[in-house]
């Protein structure tokens, strides 16, 4: 096998967004995925770019801001390289909360009814967030093609087993043999511990479904509370989620959980009583326990980026940018200290 300046283990959003940023500076990049690229958490996502979700930990703000600022160029580049469109599906979110955050203005009943007709607002105050969403399946179709078109060597169905520093570089052990590289990034999502373990990252399972509502489209913005979200996809299709479960690496769809989720959505937006369930699926978010990613240098020339939990689609371009800066030896433009592994030396709150 031929060597690379940078080898990446994991072809999800984090690995591929970082690969694209590194390749733009002329680096020779190889990405290994143990299955198909963009087939795990990154394909399962609802695709909300929810940098201003009041549930996000405050320490996430600077990286969220950077990532959201990079998003238009990131999408344009992926579209140019892949020749495939990634339409923005929604541009605003109706966020329900028990208590309004500082500075937010509650929407009136009339405003709510015009944006989400017949929404059941009882017990919630809603405010409007300027926030976009895309369909993660669109991204999953385009991003691997874009990566290949950018000259990145994407090798599927090969697992990285280990990485160790050797002769000023890194020697990878993979299921297809050894592979020498200048540097290594572990971006294996919920599986990151298998390459570099043990790490404080674990799978957090999420059930999702798509409901189809016949007739004219009745809602154009995301309707979200801390219990459930409804994300319009166009043509009367609505993605509904999520559950957050500790179920190890199990990815089975549980019909009872799907029904419970659908009922929560109907309770929030009774219009969905007339909808039918078209698709169901699950995904394994990489969760670090405190809701923040782990972005760090773990050994000489070895980095890790995992634990993006509920926000890895939104945080992809920003994570790629700061990692490229760090790997290049320049100062990352966001303070990464909240994301260092060392924070787990002291007890952490469960998320
Ligand atoms: C139900 C659900 C809803 C979500 N909704 C949103 C949302 O609305 N907005 C948002 O921003 N985020 C959302 N997320 C979170 C987001 O999907 C994740 O944070 C993000 O996809 C993580 O990306 P990743 O690249 O780290 O992991 P993954 O996408 O899981 O990629 C990891 C890759 O590593 C590969 N791999 C594993 N082990 C190895 C190995 N040893 N060698 C080589 N490759 C390996 C895997 O095959 C996989 O392709 C959601 C997630 C779920 C599950």
mmCIF file of C-alpha atoms and ligand atoms in Angstrom:
data_model
loop_
_atom_site.group_PDB
_atom_site.id
_atom_site.type_symbol
_atom_site.label_atom_id
_atom_site.label_comp_id
_atom_site.label_asym_id
_atom_site.label_seq_id
_atom_site.Cartn_x
_atom_site.Cartn_y
_atom_site.Cartn_z
ATOM 1 C CA UNK A 1 0.000 0.000 0.000
ATOM 2 C CA UNK A 2 1.090 3.570 -0.640
ATOM 3 C CA UNK A 3 1.574 5.973 2.227
ATOM 4 C CA UNK A 4 -0.124 9.322 2.925
ATOM 5 C CA UNK A 5 0.661 12.571 4.701
ATOM 6 C CA UNK A 6 -2.438 12.001 6.856
ATOM 7 C CA UNK A 7 -4.429 8.815 7.424
ATOM 8 C CA UNK A 8 -7.903 9.029 8.914
ATOM 9 C CA UNK A 9 -9.768 6.155 10.561
ATOM 10 C CA UNK A 10 -13.515 6.734 10.055
ATOM 11 C CA UNK A 11 -15.371 8.038 7.010
ATOM 12 C CA UNK A 12 -18.275 9.751 8.760
ATOM 13 C CA UNK A 13 -18.958 13.486 8.763
ATOM 14 C CA UNK A 14 -16.019 14.243 11.053
ATOM 15 C CA UNK A 15 -13.452 12.180 9.147
ATOM 16 C CA UNK A 16 -14.569 13.347 5.694
ATOM 17 C CA UNK A 17 -15.008 17.044 6.558
ATOM 18 C CA UNK A 18 -11.496 17.023 8.028
ATOM 19 C CA UNK A 19 -10.125 15.140 5.015
ATOM 20 C CA UNK A 20 -11.556 17.795 2.665
ATOM 21 C CA UNK A 21 -10.006 20.651 4.647
ATOM 22 C CA UNK A 22 -6.618 18.909 4.795
ATOM 23 C CA UNK A 23 -6.673 18.058 1.081
ATOM 24 C CA UNK A 24 -7.351 21.718 0.228
ATOM 25 C CA UNK A 25 -3.870 22.542 1.570
ATOM 26 C CA UNK A 26 -2.253 20.024 -0.765
ATOM 27 C CA UNK A 27 -1.917 17.190 1.752
ATOM 28 C CA UNK A 28 -2.126 13.616 0.539
ATOM 29 C CA UNK A 29 -4.971 12.113 2.588
ATOM 30 C CA UNK A 30 -6.165 8.508 2.932
ATOM 31 C CA UNK A 31 -9.412 7.679 4.758
ATOM 32 C CA UNK A 32 -10.222 4.158 5.929
ATOM 33 C CA UNK A 33 -13.744 3.114 6.849
ATOM 34 C CA UNK A 34 -14.536 -0.289 8.272
ATOM 35 C CA UNK A 35 -17.830 -0.274 6.311
ATOM 36 C CA UNK A 36 -19.185 2.267 3.837
ATOM 37 C CA UNK A 37 -18.421 5.944 4.343
ATOM 38 C CA UNK A 38 -21.307 8.005 5.794
ATOM 39 C CA UNK A 39 -23.310 4.898 6.679
ATOM 40 C CA UNK A 40 -23.374 5.202 10.477
ATOM 41 C CA UNK A 41 -24.383 8.130 12.746
ATOM 42 C CA UNK A 42 -23.819 10.658 9.971
ATOM 43 C CA UNK A 43 -26.478 9.050 7.800
ATOM 44 C CA UNK A 44 -28.932 8.633 10.693
ATOM 45 C CA UNK A 45 -28.965 12.311 11.664
ATOM 46 C CA UNK A 46 -31.923 14.665 11.431
ATOM 47 C CA UNK A 47 -29.627 17.198 9.767
ATOM 48 C CA UNK A 48 -30.494 20.206 11.925
ATOM 49 C CA UNK A 49 -27.647 22.729 12.101
ATOM 50 C CA UNK A 50 -28.740 23.517 15.632
ATOM 51 C CA UNK A 51 -25.938 25.721 16.911
ATOM 52 C CA UNK A 52 -28.418 27.758 18.961
ATOM 53 C CA UNK A 53 -30.404 24.925 20.518
ATOM 54 C CA UNK A 54 -30.765 26.044 24.161
ATOM 55 C CA UNK A 55 -29.989 22.451 25.213
ATOM 56 C CA UNK A 56 -26.409 22.698 23.864
ATOM 57 C CA UNK A 57 -23.647 23.104 26.450
ATOM 58 C CA UNK A 58 -22.403 26.751 26.432
ATOM 59 C CA UNK A 59 -18.804 25.583 25.842
ATOM 60 C CA UNK A 60 -19.929 24.459 22.370
ATOM 61 C CA UNK A 61 -20.750 28.005 21.221
ATOM 62 C CA UNK A 62 -17.402 29.129 19.708
ATOM 63 C CA UNK A 63 -16.969 25.920 17.681
ATOM 64 C CA UNK A 64 -20.652 26.018 16.641
ATOM 65 C CA UNK A 65 -20.283 29.629 15.443
ATOM 66 C CA UNK A 66 -17.181 28.774 13.417
ATOM 67 C CA UNK A 67 -18.812 25.706 11.892
ATOM 68 C CA UNK A 68 -22.020 27.525 10.954
ATOM 69 C CA UNK A 69 -19.977 30.324 9.368
ATOM 70 C CA UNK A 70 -18.067 27.755 7.280
ATOM 71 C CA UNK A 71 -21.201 25.836 6.248
ATOM 72 C CA UNK A 72 -22.183 27.736 3.072
ATOM 73 C CA UNK A 73 -18.685 27.309 1.564
ATOM 74 C CA UNK A 74 -18.503 23.702 2.758
ATOM 75 C CA UNK A 75 -21.792 22.816 1.052
ATOM 76 C CA UNK A 76 -20.870 24.700 -2.108
ATOM 77 C CA UNK A 77 -17.576 22.816 -2.303
ATOM 78 C CA UNK A 78 -19.227 19.427 -1.729
ATOM 79 C CA UNK A 79 -21.833 20.239 -4.389
ATOM 80 C CA UNK A 80 -19.168 21.428 -6.886
ATOM 81 C CA UNK A 81 -16.957 18.401 -6.355
ATOM 82 C CA UNK A 82 -19.739 15.809 -6.314
ATOM 83 C CA UNK A 83 -22.042 17.386 -8.891
ATOM 84 C CA UNK A 84 -24.948 16.646 -6.505
ATOM 85 C CA UNK A 85 -27.203 19.168 -4.799
ATOM 86 C CA UNK A 86 -27.677 19.288 -1.024
ATOM 87 C CA UNK A 87 -30.809 21.426 -0.649
ATOM 88 C CA UNK A 88 -31.404 23.395 2.532
ATOM 89 C CA UNK A 89 -34.728 21.958 3.705
ATOM 90 C CA UNK A 90 -35.708 24.485 6.389
ATOM 91 C CA UNK A 91 -34.456 27.908 7.447
ATOM 92 C CA UNK A 92 -36.133 28.400 10.831
ATOM 93 C CA UNK A 93 -36.999 26.448 13.959
ATOM 94 C CA UNK A 94 -39.843 26.854 16.415
ATOM 95 C CA UNK A 95 -38.175 26.017 19.702
ATOM 96 C CA UNK A 96 -40.384 25.075 22.650
ATOM 97 C CA UNK A 97 -39.008 25.558 26.148
ATOM 98 C CA UNK A 98 -40.378 25.510 29.683
ATOM 99 C CA UNK A 99 -38.593 28.801 30.476
ATOM 100 C CA UNK A 100 -37.593 31.336 27.837
ATOM 101 C CA UNK A 101 -33.837 31.947 27.608
ATOM 102 C CA UNK A 102 -32.585 35.499 28.216
ATOM 103 C CA UNK A 103 -33.344 37.752 25.241
ATOM 104 C CA UNK A 104 -35.831 35.380 23.534
ATOM 105 C CA UNK A 105 -39.341 36.590 22.701
ATOM 106 C CA UNK A 106 -42.246 34.214 23.033
ATOM 107 C CA UNK A 107 -44.336 33.775 19.865
ATOM 108 C CA UNK A 108 -48.012 34.663 20.147
ATOM 109 C CA UNK A 109 -50.697 32.023 19.547
ATOM 110 C CA UNK A 110 -51.528 33.665 16.213
ATOM 111 C CA UNK A 111 -47.856 33.561 15.131
ATOM 112 C CA UNK A 112 -47.593 29.919 16.164
ATOM 113 C CA UNK A 113 -50.753 28.967 14.316
ATOM 114 C CA UNK A 114 -49.551 30.628 11.113
ATOM 115 C CA UNK A 115 -46.157 28.849 11.270
ATOM 116 C CA UNK A 116 -47.302 25.479 12.643
ATOM 117 C CA UNK A 117 -51.066 25.212 12.191
ATOM 118 C CA UNK A 118 -52.806 23.344 15.042
ATOM 119 C CA UNK A 119 -49.578 22.883 17.040
ATOM 120 C CA UNK A 120 -50.316 21.940 20.632
ATOM 121 C CA UNK A 121 -48.351 24.542 22.577
ATOM 122 C CA UNK A 122 -49.699 23.774 26.039
ATOM 123 C CA UNK A 123 -46.937 23.724 28.648
ATOM 124 C CA UNK A 124 -44.398 25.274 26.266
ATOM 125 C CA UNK A 125 -43.265 28.765 25.313
ATOM 126 C CA UNK A 126 -42.082 28.891 21.716
ATOM 127 C CA UNK A 127 -39.554 31.234 20.159
ATOM 128 C CA UNK A 128 -38.141 31.424 16.655
ATOM 129 C CA UNK A 129 -34.544 30.480 15.876
ATOM 130 C CA UNK A 130 -32.869 31.229 12.543
ATOM 131 C CA UNK A 131 -31.495 27.778 11.911
ATOM 132 C CA UNK A 132 -31.121 25.651 8.811
ATOM 133 C CA UNK A 133 -31.488 21.946 8.224
ATOM 134 C CA UNK A 134 -30.462 19.597 5.452
ATOM 135 C CA UNK A 135 -31.265 15.985 4.759
ATOM 136 C CA UNK A 136 -28.401 13.857 6.084
ATOM 137 C CA UNK A 137 -29.131 11.329 3.332
ATOM 138 C CA UNK A 138 -28.317 14.002 0.723
ATOM 139 C CA UNK A 139 -25.012 14.638 2.483
ATOM 140 C CA UNK A 140 -24.336 10.904 2.741
ATOM 141 C CA UNK A 141 -24.767 10.609 -1.040
ATOM 142 C CA UNK A 142 -22.605 13.635 -1.897
ATOM 143 C CA UNK A 143 -19.770 13.822 0.609
ATOM 144 C CA UNK A 144 -17.962 10.554 -0.251
ATOM 145 C CA UNK A 145 -18.170 11.466 -3.975
ATOM 146 C CA UNK A 146 -16.804 14.949 -3.202
ATOM 147 C CA UNK A 147 -13.957 13.514 -1.170
ATOM 148 C CA UNK A 148 -12.949 11.216 -4.015
ATOM 149 C CA UNK A 149 -13.208 14.050 -6.546
ATOM 150 C CA UNK A 150 -10.864 16.098 -4.320
ATOM 151 C CA UNK A 151 -8.200 13.407 -4.790
ATOM 152 C CA UNK A 152 -8.594 11.858 -1.350
ATOM 153 C CA UNK A 153 -8.011 8.107 -1.249
ATOM 154 C CA UNK A 154 -11.167 6.743 0.412
ATOM 155 C CA UNK A 155 -10.814 3.037 1.209
ATOM 156 C CA UNK A 156 -13.981 1.323 2.393
ATOM 157 C CA UNK A 157 -14.361 -2.013 4.181
ATOM 158 C CA UNK A 158 -10.964 -1.666 5.858
ATOM 159 C CA UNK A 159 -10.712 -1.190 9.638
ATOM 160 C CA UNK A 160 -7.899 0.595 11.385
ATOM 161 C CA UNK A 161 -6.872 -1.649 14.268
ATOM 162 C CA UNK A 162 -4.071 0.394 15.848
ATOM 163 C CA UNK A 163 -1.795 3.367 15.236
ATOM 164 C CA UNK A 164 1.645 3.836 16.736
ATOM 165 C CA UNK A 165 4.351 6.461 16.324
ATOM 166 C CA UNK A 166 7.315 5.256 14.287
ATOM 167 C CA UNK A 167 10.284 7.004 12.578
ATOM 168 C CA UNK A 168 8.802 10.490 12.950
ATOM 169 C CA UNK A 169 5.490 9.325 11.489
ATOM 170 C CA UNK A 170 2.740 6.843 12.290
ATOM 171 C CA UNK A 171 2.418 3.174 11.403
ATOM 172 C CA UNK A 172 -1.169 1.970 11.075
ATOM 173 C CA UNK A 173 -2.214 -1.606 11.472
ATOM 174 C CA UNK A 174 -5.299 -2.229 9.337
ATOM 175 C CA UNK A 175 -7.317 -5.277 8.291
ATOM 176 C CA UNK A 176 -5.621 -4.890 4.882
ATOM 177 C CA UNK A 177 -2.064 -4.737 6.263
ATOM 178 C CA UNK A 178 0.213 -2.026 7.618
ATOM 179 C CA UNK A 179 0.147 1.529 6.318
ATOM 180 C CA UNK A 180 2.734 4.228 6.991
ATOM 181 C CA UNK A 181 1.502 7.828 7.264
ATOM 182 C CA UNK A 182 2.827 11.176 8.424
ATOM 183 C CA UNK A 183 -0.027 11.665 10.919
ATOM 184 C CA UNK A 184 -3.183 9.867 12.018
ATOM 185 C CA UNK A 185 -6.659 11.059 12.984
ATOM 186 C CA UNK A 186 -9.004 8.723 14.834
ATOM 187 C CA UNK A 187 -12.489 9.793 13.672
ATOM 188 C CA UNK A 188 -14.206 6.462 14.267
ATOM 189 C CA UNK A 189 -17.234 7.953 16.032
ATOM 190 C CA UNK A 190 -18.812 5.664 18.635
ATOM 191 C CA UNK A 191 -16.158 3.033 17.815
ATOM 192 C CA UNK A 192 -13.157 5.299 18.506
ATOM 193 C CA UNK A 193 -12.130 3.358 21.632
ATOM 194 C CA UNK A 194 -11.407 0.256 19.565
ATOM 195 C CA UNK A 195 -8.474 2.066 17.891
ATOM 196 C CA UNK A 196 -7.260 4.108 20.822
ATOM 197 C CA UNK A 197 -8.734 2.819 24.011
ATOM 198 C CA UNK A 198 -10.172 3.057 26.417
ATOM 199 C CA UNK A 199 -11.678 6.478 25.666
ATOM 200 C CA UNK A 200 -14.574 8.208 27.449
ATOM 201 C CA UNK A 201 -16.843 7.801 24.421
ATOM 202 C CA UNK A 202 -19.840 5.469 24.138
ATOM 203 C CA UNK A 203 -22.674 4.838 21.655
ATOM 204 C CA UNK A 204 -25.931 6.691 22.393
ATOM 205 C CA UNK A 205 -28.618 5.061 20.280
ATOM 206 C CA UNK A 206 -31.270 7.155 18.553
ATOM 207 C CA UNK A 207 -34.496 5.959 16.902
ATOM 208 C CA UNK A 208 -35.924 8.048 14.047
ATOM 209 C CA UNK A 209 -38.811 7.849 11.602
ATOM 210 C CA UNK A 210 -40.155 9.592 8.540
ATOM 211 C CA UNK A 211 -43.890 10.271 8.413
ATOM 212 C CA UNK A 212 -45.700 11.158 5.212
ATOM 213 C CA UNK A 213 -48.691 13.464 5.310
ATOM 214 C CA UNK A 214 -50.928 13.533 2.219
ATOM 215 C CA UNK A 215 -52.200 16.827 0.799
ATOM 216 C CA UNK A 216 -50.567 20.267 0.690
ATOM 217 C CA UNK A 217 -47.447 20.925 2.800
ATOM 218 C CA UNK A 218 -48.632 22.357 6.122
ATOM 219 C CA UNK A 219 -45.424 23.289 7.928
ATOM 220 C CA UNK A 220 -42.142 24.694 6.614
ATOM 221 C CA UNK A 221 -40.097 25.090 9.802
ATOM 222 C CA UNK A 222 -38.713 22.665 12.358
ATOM 223 C CA UNK A 223 -40.960 22.204 15.395
ATOM 224 C CA UNK A 224 -38.824 21.209 18.380
ATOM 225 C CA UNK A 225 -39.132 20.711 22.112
ATOM 226 C CA UNK A 226 -36.706 18.871 24.407
ATOM 227 C CA UNK A 227 -39.059 15.833 24.030
ATOM 228 C CA UNK A 228 -39.379 15.516 20.260
ATOM 229 C CA UNK A 229 -38.646 17.255 16.956
ATOM 230 C CA UNK A 230 -40.439 17.325 13.617
ATOM 231 C CA UNK A 231 -38.256 18.285 10.643
ATOM 232 C CA UNK A 232 -40.011 19.016 7.313
ATOM 233 C CA UNK A 233 -38.241 17.506 4.307
ATOM 234 C CA UNK A 234 -40.586 18.774 1.601
ATOM 235 C CA UNK A 235 -43.343 16.944 -0.309
ATOM 236 C CA UNK A 236 -45.254 16.192 2.909
ATOM 237 C CA UNK A 237 -42.403 14.201 4.460
ATOM 238 C CA UNK A 238 -41.418 14.863 8.076
ATOM 239 C CA UNK A 239 -38.449 13.376 9.912
ATOM 240 C CA UNK A 240 -39.283 12.745 13.557
ATOM 241 C CA UNK A 241 -36.885 12.056 16.399
ATOM 242 C CA UNK A 242 -35.239 11.220 18.573
ATOM 243 C CA UNK A 243 -34.677 8.765 21.368
ATOM 244 C CA UNK A 244 -31.438 8.814 23.333
ATOM 245 C CA UNK A 245 -30.642 5.360 24.675
ATOM 246 C CA UNK A 246 -27.731 3.464 26.190
ATOM 247 C CA UNK A 247 -28.016 0.205 24.278
ATOM 248 C CA UNK A 248 -24.382 -0.588 23.507
ATOM 249 C CA UNK A 249 -23.771 -1.137 19.799
ATOM 250 C CA UNK A 250 -27.264 -2.545 19.152
ATOM 251 C CA UNK A 251 -28.901 -0.914 16.104
ATOM 252 C CA UNK A 252 -32.169 -2.884 15.937
ATOM 253 C CA UNK A 253 -35.308 -0.834 15.333
ATOM 254 C CA UNK A 254 -37.756 -1.363 18.206
ATOM 255 C CA UNK A 255 -41.349 -0.907 16.893
ATOM 256 C CA UNK A 256 -42.575 0.093 20.366
ATOM 257 C CA UNK A 257 -40.059 2.914 20.614
ATOM 258 C CA UNK A 258 -41.020 4.047 17.110
ATOM 259 C CA UNK A 259 -44.699 4.143 18.092
ATOM 260 C CA UNK A 260 -43.893 6.042 21.316
ATOM 261 C CA UNK A 261 -41.886 8.586 19.321
ATOM 262 C CA UNK A 262 -44.648 8.969 16.739
ATOM 263 C CA UNK A 263 -47.190 9.559 19.527
ATOM 264 C CA UNK A 264 -45.017 12.265 21.084
ATOM 265 C CA UNK A 265 -44.900 13.952 17.664
ATOM 266 C CA UNK A 266 -48.686 13.669 17.230
ATOM 267 C CA UNK A 267 -49.177 15.128 20.718
ATOM 268 C CA UNK A 268 -47.097 18.167 19.690
ATOM 269 C CA UNK A 269 -48.529 18.481 16.180
ATOM 270 C CA UNK A 270 -51.898 16.653 15.999
ATOM 271 C CA UNK A 271 -51.998 17.142 12.212
ATOM 272 C CA UNK A 272 -49.728 14.077 12.067
ATOM 273 C CA UNK A 273 -52.676 11.872 13.073
ATOM 274 C CA UNK A 274 -53.331 11.628 9.339
ATOM 275 C CA UNK A 275 -49.737 10.674 8.519
ATOM 276 C CA UNK A 276 -48.307 7.241 7.880
ATOM 277 C CA UNK A 277 -44.853 6.023 8.834
ATOM 278 C CA UNK A 278 -42.725 5.567 5.723
ATOM 279 C CA UNK A 279 -39.256 4.807 7.111
ATOM 280 C CA UNK A 280 -37.689 3.921 10.438
ATOM 281 C CA UNK A 281 -34.031 3.679 11.421
ATOM 282 C CA UNK A 282 -31.525 4.031 14.253
ATOM 283 C CA UNK A 283 -28.040 5.467 14.618
ATOM 284 C CA UNK A 284 -25.292 5.473 17.224
ATOM 285 C CA UNK A 285 -24.191 8.936 18.303
ATOM 286 C CA UNK A 286 -20.686 9.138 19.726
ATOM 287 C CA UNK A 287 -21.336 10.437 23.271
ATOM 288 C CA UNK A 288 -18.599 11.585 25.603
ATOM 289 C CA UNK A 289 -20.751 11.892 28.729
ATOM 290 C CA UNK A 290 -20.659 15.689 29.023
ATOM 291 C CA UNK A 291 -22.206 16.495 25.634
ATOM 292 C CA UNK A 292 -18.952 17.964 24.310
ATOM 293 C CA UNK A 293 -16.690 16.507 21.636
ATOM 294 C CA UNK A 294 -13.235 15.127 22.271
ATOM 295 C CA UNK A 295 -10.711 16.889 20.016
ATOM 296 C CA UNK A 296 -7.149 16.290 21.081
ATOM 297 C CA UNK A 297 -3.632 15.156 20.231
ATOM 298 C CA UNK A 298 -3.289 11.739 21.870
ATOM 299 C CA UNK A 299 0.341 10.940 21.010
ATOM 300 C CA UNK A 300 3.020 12.312 18.731
ATOM 301 C CA UNK A 301 1.379 12.851 15.280
ATOM 302 C CA UNK A 302 -1.891 11.195 16.437
ATOM 303 C CA UNK A 303 -5.154 13.107 16.882
ATOM 304 C CA UNK A 304 -8.665 12.191 17.857
ATOM 305 C CA UNK A 305 -12.012 13.791 17.023
ATOM 306 C CA UNK A 306 -15.102 12.062 18.355
ATOM 307 C CA UNK A 307 -17.922 12.572 20.870
ATOM 308 C CA UNK A 308 -19.853 15.038 18.714
ATOM 309 C CA UNK A 309 -23.016 13.468 20.135
ATOM 310 C CA UNK A 310 -26.167 15.315 18.905
ATOM 311 C CA UNK A 311 -24.335 17.894 16.779
ATOM 312 C CA UNK A 312 -21.760 16.201 14.573
ATOM 313 C CA UNK A 313 -23.378 17.226 11.293
ATOM 314 C CA UNK A 314 -23.472 20.856 12.394
ATOM 315 C CA UNK A 315 -19.932 20.725 13.851
ATOM 316 C CA UNK A 316 -18.246 18.908 10.917
ATOM 317 C CA UNK A 317 -16.789 21.855 8.970
ATOM 318 C CA UNK A 318 -15.611 23.634 12.142
ATOM 319 C CA UNK A 319 -14.004 20.483 13.522
ATOM 320 C CA UNK A 320 -12.249 19.914 10.213
ATOM 321 C CA UNK A 321 -10.934 23.483 10.207
ATOM 322 C CA UNK A 322 -9.490 23.489 13.745
ATOM 323 C CA UNK A 323 -7.941 20.052 13.266
ATOM 324 C CA UNK A 324 -6.289 21.112 10.032
ATOM 325 C CA UNK A 325 -4.877 24.176 11.800
ATOM 326 C CA UNK A 326 -3.597 22.066 14.701
ATOM 327 C CA UNK A 327 -2.090 19.370 12.440
ATOM 328 C CA UNK A 328 -0.439 22.149 10.376
ATOM 329 C CA UNK A 329 1.208 23.460 13.533
ATOM 330 C CA UNK A 330 -0.742 26.736 13.625
ATOM 331 C CA UNK A 331 -2.994 28.015 16.396
ATOM 332 C CA UNK A 332 -6.570 26.654 16.067
ATOM 333 C CA UNK A 333 -8.908 29.637 15.756
ATOM 334 C CA UNK A 334 -11.169 28.285 18.517
ATOM 335 C CA UNK A 335 -9.985 27.515 22.050
ATOM 336 C CA UNK A 336 -10.049 23.717 22.175
ATOM 337 C CA UNK A 337 -9.349 23.346 25.897
ATOM 338 C CA UNK A 338 -12.986 22.352 26.713
ATOM 339 C CA UNK A 339 -12.558 19.419 24.327
ATOM 340 C CA UNK A 340 -9.301 17.958 25.683
ATOM 341 C CA UNK A 341 -9.365 14.406 27.087
ATOM 342 C CA UNK A 342 -7.753 15.633 30.301
ATOM 343 C CA UNK A 343 -11.118 17.049 31.427
ATOM 344 C CA UNK A 344 -12.183 13.494 32.271
ATOM 345 C CA UNK A 345 -9.467 13.260 34.904
ATOM 346 C CA UNK A 346 -12.021 14.908 37.214
ATOM 347 C CA UNK A 347 -15.611 13.590 37.600
ATOM 348 C CA UNK A 348 -17.993 14.652 34.781
ATOM 349 C CA UNK A 349 -21.718 15.176 34.828
ATOM 350 C CA UNK A 350 -23.717 12.693 32.756
ATOM 351 C CA UNK A 351 -25.513 14.288 29.810
HETATM 352 C C1 LIG B 1 -30.753 9.770 15.567
HETATM 353 C C2 LIG B 1 -29.689 10.825 15.387
HETATM 354 C C3 LIG B 1 -30.050 12.130 15.083
HETATM 355 C C4 LIG B 1 -29.064 13.111 14.940
HETATM 356 N N1 LIG B 1 -29.419 14.370 14.554
HETATM 357 C C5 LIG B 1 -28.441 15.298 14.360
HETATM 358 C C6 LIG B 1 -28.780 16.598 13.893
HETATM 359 O O1 LIG B 1 -29.949 16.911 13.646
HETATM 360 N N2 LIG B 1 -27.777 17.502 13.720
HETATM 361 C C7 LIG B 1 -26.460 17.190 13.958
HETATM 362 O O2 LIG B 1 -25.613 18.061 13.801
HETATM 363 N N3 LIG B 1 -26.123 15.962 14.396
HETATM 364 C C8 LIG B 1 -27.070 15.013 14.602
HETATM 365 N N4 LIG B 1 -26.743 13.783 15.041
HETATM 366 C C9 LIG B 1 -25.363 13.532 15.467
HETATM 367 C C10 LIG B 1 -24.433 13.232 14.312
HETATM 368 O O3 LIG B 1 -25.046 12.317 13.439
HETATM 369 C C11 LIG B 1 -23.119 12.661 14.862
HETATM 370 O O4 LIG B 1 -22.604 13.484 15.866
HETATM 371 C C12 LIG B 1 -22.092 12.588 13.730
HETATM 372 O O5 LIG B 1 -22.628 11.884 12.642
HETATM 373 C C13 LIG B 1 -20.831 11.917 14.205
HETATM 374 O O6 LIG B 1 -20.004 11.799 13.096
HETATM 375 P P1 LIG B 1 -18.735 10.852 13.150
HETATM 376 O O7 LIG B 1 -18.038 10.989 11.864
HETATM 377 O O8 LIG B 1 -17.964 11.112 14.412
HETATM 378 O O9 LIG B 1 -19.351 9.385 13.374
HETATM 379 P P2 LIG B 1 -20.010 8.314 12.295
HETATM 380 O O10 LIG B 1 -20.827 9.032 11.327
HETATM 381 O O11 LIG B 1 -20.591 7.270 13.128
HETATM 382 O O12 LIG B 1 -18.711 7.841 11.543
HETATM 383 C C14 LIG B 1 -17.746 7.021 12.136
HETATM 384 C C15 LIG B 1 -17.221 6.109 11.020
HETATM 385 O O13 LIG B 1 -16.099 5.384 11.541
HETATM 386 C C16 LIG B 1 -16.147 4.098 10.948
HETATM 387 N N5 LIG B 1 -15.311 3.220 11.787
HETATM 388 C C17 LIG B 1 -15.605 2.714 12.992
HETATM 389 N N6 LIG B 1 -14.565 2.006 13.452
HETATM 390 C C18 LIG B 1 -13.594 2.071 12.512
HETATM 391 C C19 LIG B 1 -12.272 1.551 12.408
HETATM 392 N N7 LIG B 1 -11.726 0.809 13.380
HETATM 393 N N8 LIG B 1 -11.560 1.810 11.304
HETATM 394 C C20 LIG B 1 -12.088 2.557 10.284
HETATM 395 N N9 LIG B 1 -13.346 3.084 10.343
HETATM 396 C C21 LIG B 1 -14.062 2.854 11.443
HETATM 397 C C22 LIG B 1 -17.605 3.740 10.918
HETATM 398 O O14 LIG B 1 -17.886 2.741 9.956
HETATM 399 C C23 LIG B 1 -18.242 5.078 10.569
HETATM 400 O O15 LIG B 1 -18.457 5.224 9.179
HETATM 401 C C24 LIG B 1 -27.693 12.774 15.145
HETATM 402 C C25 LIG B 1 -27.348 11.452 15.409
HETATM 403 C C26 LIG B 1 -28.332 10.473 15.520
HETATM 404 C C27 LIG B 1 -27.918 9.054 15.767
#
